[in-house]
mmCIF file of C-alpha atoms and ligand atoms in Angstrom:
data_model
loop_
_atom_site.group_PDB
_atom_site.id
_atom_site.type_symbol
_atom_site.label_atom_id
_atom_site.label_comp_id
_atom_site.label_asym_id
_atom_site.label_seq_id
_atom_site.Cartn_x
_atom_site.Cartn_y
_atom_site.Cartn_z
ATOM 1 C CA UNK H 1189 -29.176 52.405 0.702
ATOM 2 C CA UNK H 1190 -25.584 51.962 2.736
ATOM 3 C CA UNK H 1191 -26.888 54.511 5.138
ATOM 4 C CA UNK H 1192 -30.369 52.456 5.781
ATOM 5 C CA UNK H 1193 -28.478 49.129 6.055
ATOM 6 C CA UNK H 1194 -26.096 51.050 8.635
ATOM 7 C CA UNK H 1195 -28.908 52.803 10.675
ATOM 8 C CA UNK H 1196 -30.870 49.146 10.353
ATOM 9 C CA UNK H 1197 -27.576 47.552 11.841
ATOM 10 C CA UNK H 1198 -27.587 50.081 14.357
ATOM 11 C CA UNK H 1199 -30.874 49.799 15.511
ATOM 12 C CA UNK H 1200 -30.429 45.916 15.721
ATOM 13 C CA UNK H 1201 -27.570 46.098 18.137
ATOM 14 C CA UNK H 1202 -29.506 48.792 20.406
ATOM 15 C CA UNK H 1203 -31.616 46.195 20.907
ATOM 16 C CA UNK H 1204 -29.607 43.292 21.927
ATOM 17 C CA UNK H 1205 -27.677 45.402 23.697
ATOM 18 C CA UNK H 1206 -30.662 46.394 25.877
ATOM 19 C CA UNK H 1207 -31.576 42.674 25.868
ATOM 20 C CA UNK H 1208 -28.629 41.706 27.403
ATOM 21 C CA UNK H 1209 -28.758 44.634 30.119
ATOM 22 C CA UNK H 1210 -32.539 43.307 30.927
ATOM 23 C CA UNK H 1211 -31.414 39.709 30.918
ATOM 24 C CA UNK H 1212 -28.253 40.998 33.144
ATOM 25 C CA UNK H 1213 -30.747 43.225 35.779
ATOM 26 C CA UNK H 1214 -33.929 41.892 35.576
ATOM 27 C CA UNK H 1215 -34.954 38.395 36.765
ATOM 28 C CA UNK H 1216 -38.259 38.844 36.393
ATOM 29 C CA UNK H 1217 -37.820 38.667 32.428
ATOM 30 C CA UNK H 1218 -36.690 34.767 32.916
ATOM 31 C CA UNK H 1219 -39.078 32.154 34.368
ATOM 32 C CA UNK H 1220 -37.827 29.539 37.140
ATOM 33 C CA UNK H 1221 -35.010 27.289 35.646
ATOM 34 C CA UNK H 1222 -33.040 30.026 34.648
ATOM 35 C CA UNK H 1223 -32.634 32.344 37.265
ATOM 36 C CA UNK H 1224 -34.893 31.876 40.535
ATOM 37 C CA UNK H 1225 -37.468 34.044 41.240
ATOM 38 C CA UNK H 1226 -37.673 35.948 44.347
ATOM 39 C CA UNK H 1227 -41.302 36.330 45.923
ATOM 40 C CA UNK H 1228 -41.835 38.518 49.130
ATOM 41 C CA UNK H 1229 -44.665 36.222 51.535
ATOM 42 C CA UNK H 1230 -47.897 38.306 51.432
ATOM 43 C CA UNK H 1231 -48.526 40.610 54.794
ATOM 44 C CA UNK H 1232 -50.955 38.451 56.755
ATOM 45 C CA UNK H 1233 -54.103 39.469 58.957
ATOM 46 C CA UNK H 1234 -51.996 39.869 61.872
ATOM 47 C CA UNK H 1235 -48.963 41.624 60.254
ATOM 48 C CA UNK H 1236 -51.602 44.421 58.844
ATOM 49 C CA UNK H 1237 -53.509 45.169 62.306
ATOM 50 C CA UNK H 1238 -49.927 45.455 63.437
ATOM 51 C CA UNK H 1239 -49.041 48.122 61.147
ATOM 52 C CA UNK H 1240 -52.523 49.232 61.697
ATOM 53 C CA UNK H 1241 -51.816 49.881 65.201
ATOM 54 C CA UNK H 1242 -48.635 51.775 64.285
ATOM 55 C CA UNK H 1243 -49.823 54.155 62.139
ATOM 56 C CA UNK H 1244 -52.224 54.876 65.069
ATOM 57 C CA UNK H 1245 -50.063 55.462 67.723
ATOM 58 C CA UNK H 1246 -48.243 57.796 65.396
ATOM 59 C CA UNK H 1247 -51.125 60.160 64.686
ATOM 60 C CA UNK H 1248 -51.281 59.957 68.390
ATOM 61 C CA UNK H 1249 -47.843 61.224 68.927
ATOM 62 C CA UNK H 1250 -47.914 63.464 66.754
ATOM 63 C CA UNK H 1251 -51.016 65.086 68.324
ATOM 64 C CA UNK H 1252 -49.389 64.566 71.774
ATOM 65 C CA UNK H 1253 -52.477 62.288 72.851
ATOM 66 C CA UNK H 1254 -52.738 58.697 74.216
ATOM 67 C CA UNK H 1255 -53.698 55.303 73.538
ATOM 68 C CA UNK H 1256 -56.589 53.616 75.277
ATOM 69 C CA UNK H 1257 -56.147 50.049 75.828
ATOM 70 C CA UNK H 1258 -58.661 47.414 76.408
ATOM 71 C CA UNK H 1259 -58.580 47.751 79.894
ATOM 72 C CA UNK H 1260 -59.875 51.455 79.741
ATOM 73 C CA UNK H 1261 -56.130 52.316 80.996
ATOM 74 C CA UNK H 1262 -54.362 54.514 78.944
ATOM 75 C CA UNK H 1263 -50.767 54.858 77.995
ATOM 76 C CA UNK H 1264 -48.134 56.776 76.057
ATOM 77 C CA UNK H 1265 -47.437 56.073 72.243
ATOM 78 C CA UNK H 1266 -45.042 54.145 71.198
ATOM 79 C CA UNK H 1267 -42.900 55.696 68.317
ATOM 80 C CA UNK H 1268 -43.716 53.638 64.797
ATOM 81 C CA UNK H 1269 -41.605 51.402 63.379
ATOM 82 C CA UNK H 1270 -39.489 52.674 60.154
ATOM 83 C CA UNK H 1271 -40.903 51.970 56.902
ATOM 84 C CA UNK H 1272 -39.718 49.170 55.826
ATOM 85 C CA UNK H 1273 -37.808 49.933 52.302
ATOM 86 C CA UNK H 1274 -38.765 48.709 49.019
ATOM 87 C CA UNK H 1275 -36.372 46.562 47.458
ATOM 88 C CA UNK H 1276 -34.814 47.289 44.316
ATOM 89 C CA UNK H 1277 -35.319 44.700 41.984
ATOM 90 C CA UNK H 1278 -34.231 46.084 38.682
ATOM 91 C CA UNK H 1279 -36.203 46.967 35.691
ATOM 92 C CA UNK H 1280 -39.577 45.395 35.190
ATOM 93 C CA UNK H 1281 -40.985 43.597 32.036
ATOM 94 C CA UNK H 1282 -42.769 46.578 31.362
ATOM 95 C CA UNK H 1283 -39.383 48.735 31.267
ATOM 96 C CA UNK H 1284 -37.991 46.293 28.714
ATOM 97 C CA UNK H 1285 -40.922 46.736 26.484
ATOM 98 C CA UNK H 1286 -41.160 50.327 26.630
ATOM 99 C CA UNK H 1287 -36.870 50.744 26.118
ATOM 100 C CA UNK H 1288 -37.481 48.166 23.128
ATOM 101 C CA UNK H 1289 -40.616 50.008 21.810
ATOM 102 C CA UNK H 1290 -38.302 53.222 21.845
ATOM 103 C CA UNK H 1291 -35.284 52.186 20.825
ATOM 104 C CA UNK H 1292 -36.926 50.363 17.480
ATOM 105 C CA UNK H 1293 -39.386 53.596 16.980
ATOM 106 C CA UNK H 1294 -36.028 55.740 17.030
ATOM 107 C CA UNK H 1295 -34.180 52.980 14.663
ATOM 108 C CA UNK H 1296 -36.694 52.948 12.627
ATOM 109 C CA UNK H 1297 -37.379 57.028 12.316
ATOM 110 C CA UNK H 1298 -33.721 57.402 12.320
ATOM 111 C CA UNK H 1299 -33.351 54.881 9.089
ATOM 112 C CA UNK H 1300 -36.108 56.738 7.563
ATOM 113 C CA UNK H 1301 -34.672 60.167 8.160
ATOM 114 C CA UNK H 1302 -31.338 58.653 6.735
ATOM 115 C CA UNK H 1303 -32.966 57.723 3.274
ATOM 116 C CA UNK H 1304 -34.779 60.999 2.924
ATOM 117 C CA UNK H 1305 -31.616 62.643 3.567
ATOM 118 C CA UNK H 1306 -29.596 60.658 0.991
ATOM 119 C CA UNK H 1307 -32.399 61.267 -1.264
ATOM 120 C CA UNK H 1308 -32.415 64.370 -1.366
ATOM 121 C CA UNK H 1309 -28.639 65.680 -1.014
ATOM 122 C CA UNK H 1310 -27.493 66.719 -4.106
ATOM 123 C CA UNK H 1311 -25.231 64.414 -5.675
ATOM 124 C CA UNK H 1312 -22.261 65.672 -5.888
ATOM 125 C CA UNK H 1313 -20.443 62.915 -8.172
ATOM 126 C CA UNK H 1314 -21.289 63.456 -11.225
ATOM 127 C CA UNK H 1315 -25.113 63.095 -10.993
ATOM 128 C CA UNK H 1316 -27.927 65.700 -11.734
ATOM 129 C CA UNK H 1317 -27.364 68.291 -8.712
ATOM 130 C CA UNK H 1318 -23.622 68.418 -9.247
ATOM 131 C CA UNK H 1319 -21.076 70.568 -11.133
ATOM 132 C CA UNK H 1320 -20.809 68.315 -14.692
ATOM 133 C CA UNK H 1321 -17.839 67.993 -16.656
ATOM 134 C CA UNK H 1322 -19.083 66.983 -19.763
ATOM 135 C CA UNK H 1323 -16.324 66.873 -22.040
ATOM 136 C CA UNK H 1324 -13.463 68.889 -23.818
ATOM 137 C CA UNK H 1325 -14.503 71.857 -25.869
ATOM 138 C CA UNK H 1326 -14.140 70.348 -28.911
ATOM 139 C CA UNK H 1327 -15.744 67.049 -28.055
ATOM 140 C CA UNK H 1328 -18.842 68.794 -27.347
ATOM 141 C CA UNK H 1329 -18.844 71.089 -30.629
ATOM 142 C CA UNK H 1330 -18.579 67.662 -32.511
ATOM 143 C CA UNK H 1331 -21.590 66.307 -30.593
ATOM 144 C CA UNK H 1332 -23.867 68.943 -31.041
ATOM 145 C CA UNK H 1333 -22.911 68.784 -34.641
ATOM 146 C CA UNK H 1334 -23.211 65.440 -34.962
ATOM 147 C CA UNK H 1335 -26.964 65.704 -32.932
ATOM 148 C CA UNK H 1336 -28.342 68.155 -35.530
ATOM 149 C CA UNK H 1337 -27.957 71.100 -33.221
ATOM 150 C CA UNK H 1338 -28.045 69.478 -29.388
ATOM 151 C CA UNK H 1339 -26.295 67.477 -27.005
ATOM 152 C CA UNK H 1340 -27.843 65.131 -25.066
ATOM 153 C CA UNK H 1341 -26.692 64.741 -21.656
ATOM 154 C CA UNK H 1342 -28.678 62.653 -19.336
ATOM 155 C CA UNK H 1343 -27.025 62.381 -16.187
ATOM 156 C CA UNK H 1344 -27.386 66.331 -16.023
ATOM 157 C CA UNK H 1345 -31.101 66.338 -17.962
ATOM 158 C CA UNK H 1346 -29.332 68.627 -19.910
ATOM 159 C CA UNK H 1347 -29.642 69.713 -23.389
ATOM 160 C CA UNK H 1348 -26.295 71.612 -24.883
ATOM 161 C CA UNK H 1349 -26.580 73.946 -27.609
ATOM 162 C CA UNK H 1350 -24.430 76.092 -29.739
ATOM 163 C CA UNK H 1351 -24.431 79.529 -28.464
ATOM 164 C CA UNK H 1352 -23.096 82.448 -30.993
ATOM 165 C CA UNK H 1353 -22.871 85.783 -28.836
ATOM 166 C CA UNK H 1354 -23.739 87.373 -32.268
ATOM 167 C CA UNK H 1355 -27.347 86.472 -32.497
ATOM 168 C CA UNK H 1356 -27.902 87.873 -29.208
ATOM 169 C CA UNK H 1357 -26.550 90.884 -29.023
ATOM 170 C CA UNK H 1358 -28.409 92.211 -26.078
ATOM 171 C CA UNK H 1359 -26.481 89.917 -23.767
ATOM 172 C CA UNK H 1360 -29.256 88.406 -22.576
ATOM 173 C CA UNK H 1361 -27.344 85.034 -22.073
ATOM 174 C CA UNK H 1362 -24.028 86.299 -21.321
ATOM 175 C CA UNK H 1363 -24.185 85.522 -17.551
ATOM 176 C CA UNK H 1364 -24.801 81.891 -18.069
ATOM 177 C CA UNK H 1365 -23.053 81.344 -20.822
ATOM 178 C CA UNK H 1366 -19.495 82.846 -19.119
ATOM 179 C CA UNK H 1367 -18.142 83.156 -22.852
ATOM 180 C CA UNK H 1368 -18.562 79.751 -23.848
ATOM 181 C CA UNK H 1369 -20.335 78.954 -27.210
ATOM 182 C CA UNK H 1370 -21.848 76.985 -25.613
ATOM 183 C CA UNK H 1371 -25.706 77.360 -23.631
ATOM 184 C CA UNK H 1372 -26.873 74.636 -21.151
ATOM 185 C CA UNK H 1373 -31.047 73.768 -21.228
ATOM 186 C CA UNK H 1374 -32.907 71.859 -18.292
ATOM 187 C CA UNK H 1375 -35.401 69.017 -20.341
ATOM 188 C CA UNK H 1376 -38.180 69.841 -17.848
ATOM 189 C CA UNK H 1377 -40.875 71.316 -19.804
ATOM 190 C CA UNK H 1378 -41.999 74.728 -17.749
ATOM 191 C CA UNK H 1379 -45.350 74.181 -18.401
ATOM 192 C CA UNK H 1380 -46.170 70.847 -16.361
ATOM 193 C CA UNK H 1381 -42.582 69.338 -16.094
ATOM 194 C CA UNK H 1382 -42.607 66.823 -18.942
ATOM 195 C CA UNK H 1383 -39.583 65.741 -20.657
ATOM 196 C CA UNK H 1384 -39.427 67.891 -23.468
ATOM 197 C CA UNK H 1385 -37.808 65.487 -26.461
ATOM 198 C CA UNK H 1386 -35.803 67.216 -29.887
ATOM 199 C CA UNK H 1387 -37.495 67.398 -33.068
ATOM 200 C CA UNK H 1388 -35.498 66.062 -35.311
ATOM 201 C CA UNK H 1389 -37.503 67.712 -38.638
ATOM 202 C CA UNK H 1390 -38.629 71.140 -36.827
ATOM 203 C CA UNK H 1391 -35.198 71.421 -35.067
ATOM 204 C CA UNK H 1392 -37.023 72.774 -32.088
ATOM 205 C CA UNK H 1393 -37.560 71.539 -28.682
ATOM 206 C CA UNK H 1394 -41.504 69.836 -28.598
ATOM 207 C CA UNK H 1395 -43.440 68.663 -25.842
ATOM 208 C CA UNK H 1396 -45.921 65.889 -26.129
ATOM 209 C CA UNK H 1397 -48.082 66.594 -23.089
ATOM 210 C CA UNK H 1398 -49.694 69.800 -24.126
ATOM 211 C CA UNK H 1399 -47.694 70.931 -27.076
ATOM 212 C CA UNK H 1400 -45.613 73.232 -26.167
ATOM 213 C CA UNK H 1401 -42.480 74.599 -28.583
ATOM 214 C CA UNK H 1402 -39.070 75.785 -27.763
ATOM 215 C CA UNK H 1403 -36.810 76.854 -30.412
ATOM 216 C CA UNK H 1404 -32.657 75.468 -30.359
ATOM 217 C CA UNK H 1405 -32.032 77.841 -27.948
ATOM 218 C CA UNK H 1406 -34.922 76.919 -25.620
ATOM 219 C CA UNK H 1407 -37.202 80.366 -26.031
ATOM 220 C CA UNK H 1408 -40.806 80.244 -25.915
ATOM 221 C CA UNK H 1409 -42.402 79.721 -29.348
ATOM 222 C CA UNK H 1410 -45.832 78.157 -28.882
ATOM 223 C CA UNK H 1411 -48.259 76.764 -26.651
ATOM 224 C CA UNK H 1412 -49.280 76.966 -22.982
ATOM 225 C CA UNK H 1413 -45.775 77.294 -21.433
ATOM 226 C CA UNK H 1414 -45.334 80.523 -19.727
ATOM 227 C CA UNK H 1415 -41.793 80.963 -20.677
ATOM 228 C CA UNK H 1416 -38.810 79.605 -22.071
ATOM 229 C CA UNK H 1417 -37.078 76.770 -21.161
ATOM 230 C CA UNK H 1418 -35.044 76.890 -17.995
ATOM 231 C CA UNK H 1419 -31.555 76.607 -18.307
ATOM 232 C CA UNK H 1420 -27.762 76.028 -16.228
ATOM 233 C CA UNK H 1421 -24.687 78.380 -16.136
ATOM 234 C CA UNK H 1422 -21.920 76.655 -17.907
ATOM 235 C CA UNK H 1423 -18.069 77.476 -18.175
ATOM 236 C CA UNK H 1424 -15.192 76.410 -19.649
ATOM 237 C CA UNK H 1425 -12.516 75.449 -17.359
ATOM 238 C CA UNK H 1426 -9.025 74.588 -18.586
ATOM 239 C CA UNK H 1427 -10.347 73.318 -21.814
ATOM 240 C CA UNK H 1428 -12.919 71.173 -20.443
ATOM 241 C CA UNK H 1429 -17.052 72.351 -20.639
ATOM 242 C CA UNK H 1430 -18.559 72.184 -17.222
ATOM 243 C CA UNK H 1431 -22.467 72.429 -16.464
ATOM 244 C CA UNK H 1432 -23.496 73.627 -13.167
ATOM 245 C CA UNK H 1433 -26.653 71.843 -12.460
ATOM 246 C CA UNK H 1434 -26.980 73.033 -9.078
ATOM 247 C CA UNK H 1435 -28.564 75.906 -9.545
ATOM 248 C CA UNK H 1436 -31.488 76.305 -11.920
ATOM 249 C CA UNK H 1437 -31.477 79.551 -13.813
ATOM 250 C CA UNK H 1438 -35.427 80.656 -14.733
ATOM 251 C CA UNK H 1439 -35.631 80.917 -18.352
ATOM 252 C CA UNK H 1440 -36.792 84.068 -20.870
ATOM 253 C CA UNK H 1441 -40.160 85.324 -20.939
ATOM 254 C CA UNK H 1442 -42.566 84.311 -23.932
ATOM 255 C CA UNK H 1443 -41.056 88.192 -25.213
ATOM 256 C CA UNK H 1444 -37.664 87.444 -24.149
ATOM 257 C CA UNK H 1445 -36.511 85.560 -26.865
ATOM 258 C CA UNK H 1446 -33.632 86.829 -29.459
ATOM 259 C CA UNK H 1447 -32.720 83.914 -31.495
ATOM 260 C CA UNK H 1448 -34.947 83.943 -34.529
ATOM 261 C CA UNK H 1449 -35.432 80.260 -35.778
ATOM 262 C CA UNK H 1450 -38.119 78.902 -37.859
ATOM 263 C CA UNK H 1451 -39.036 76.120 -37.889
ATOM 264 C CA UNK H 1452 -36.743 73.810 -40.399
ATOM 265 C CA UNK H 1453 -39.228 71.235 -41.338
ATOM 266 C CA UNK H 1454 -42.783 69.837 -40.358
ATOM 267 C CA UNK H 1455 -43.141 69.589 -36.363
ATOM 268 C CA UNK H 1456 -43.217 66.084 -34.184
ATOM 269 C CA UNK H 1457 -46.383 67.207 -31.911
ATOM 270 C CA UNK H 1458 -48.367 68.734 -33.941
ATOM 271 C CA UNK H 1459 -48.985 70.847 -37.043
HETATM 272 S S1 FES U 2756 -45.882 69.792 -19.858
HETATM 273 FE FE1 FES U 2756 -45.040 70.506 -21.698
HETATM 274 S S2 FES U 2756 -46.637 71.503 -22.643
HETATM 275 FE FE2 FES U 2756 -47.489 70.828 -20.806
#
């Protein structure tokens, strides 16, 4: 938004700053009262058989002839007058319109550009995109607890879990996980991208678009997702749990899976 209002700003003074250049060359752009108008007097009948004649007498130079006069005498050429110069009278109405008609296009494309670009940066201040500190080690052991197995943390659309390195003893999660016991889950369903919401009786992950089911740790358990859910690396740094949201790590196949968790009670999307 700051960088549209500045580009917008921008833009804005381009333009008067053009206007006052056109204003400052061009006296055309300003009718009688405020700066005279100077008009040439239009070539007359006269003036144009003159230059008629010139031109003439310069073809006839050039091919070393004569002129005949009325007479029927003849007599040498006489060289032609230099063209008179045009006069440089600054840029035309037409030039201010066009420079105006660019300058706003390029504002305006520029603004746009601007937003896109803001859009789409990653945030890097503690928004979804960035590298999340989420809390102390401890403070997020008590929230999952106290969330029935999950931590919800929006700003990241991240799901925190309790990770035990026992229950998966082919490593599968080791390189996200960096040793925490902790594991970090996007929400975005991999089926169609829905939210995918915690089941408070089932203790699973459910979607309500098409019904897919992810257990606590986020595998693949039923429906028409083709995998797990996807997930973040996460560390612990000096105490303090940090999700990297930057980079989205693909989650297991529908095979993949190694935590075995049924289902602890009825389920929210289904039966
Ligand atoms: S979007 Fe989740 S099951 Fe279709």
């Amino acid at each position: 938004m700051t960088t549209t209002l500045a580009l917008f700003a921008t833009t804005v003074g381009l333009l008067a700053v053009a206007f006052w250049w056109i204003r400052r060359n061009n006296l055309a752009v300003y009718p009688a009262g405020r700066a005279p108008i100077q008009r040439r007097p239009l070539p007359t009948g006269c003036d144009l058989g003159a230059r008629l004649m010139a031109a003439t007498a310069t073809e006839a130079a050039g091919t070393g002839g004569t002129m005949t006069r009325g007479d029927g005498t003849s007599a040498p050429p006489k060289p032609m007058a230099p063209k008179r110069q045009k006069r440089h009278e600054g840029p035309t109405r037409r030039d201010f319109f066009r420079l105006g008609l660019l300058v706003a296009g390029g504002g305006l494309f520029a603004s746009f550009a601007g937003a896109s670009l803001g859009f789409l940066w990653p945030s890097l201040r503690g928004g979804f995109g960035a590298q999340l500190d989420i809390g102390g080690e401890g403070e997020v052991a008590d929230a999952i607890a106290a969330g029935g197995g999950r931590f919800e943390y929006p700003a990241g659309r991240a799901y925190v879990v309790a990770y035990d390195p026992a229950l998966d003893p082919q490593g599968i999660y080791a390189d996200i996980t960096n040793g925490a016991p902790f594991m970090a889950l996007y929400q975005r369903c991999v089926h169609l991208g829905c939210r995918v919401p915690w089941c408070e009786s089932s203790e699973w992950f459910e979607c309500p678009c098409h019904g897919s089911r992810y257990n606590r740790w986020g595998e693949y358990e039923f429906g028409p997702a083709p995998r797990g859910l996807d997930r973040f690396k996460i560390n612990v740094v000096d105490g303090k749990v940090v999700v990297d949201t930057s980079t989205i790590v693909t989650g297991p196949s529908r095979q993949g899976g190694t935590l075995q968790q049924p289902p602890a009670g009825p389920h929210c999307n289904g039966s």
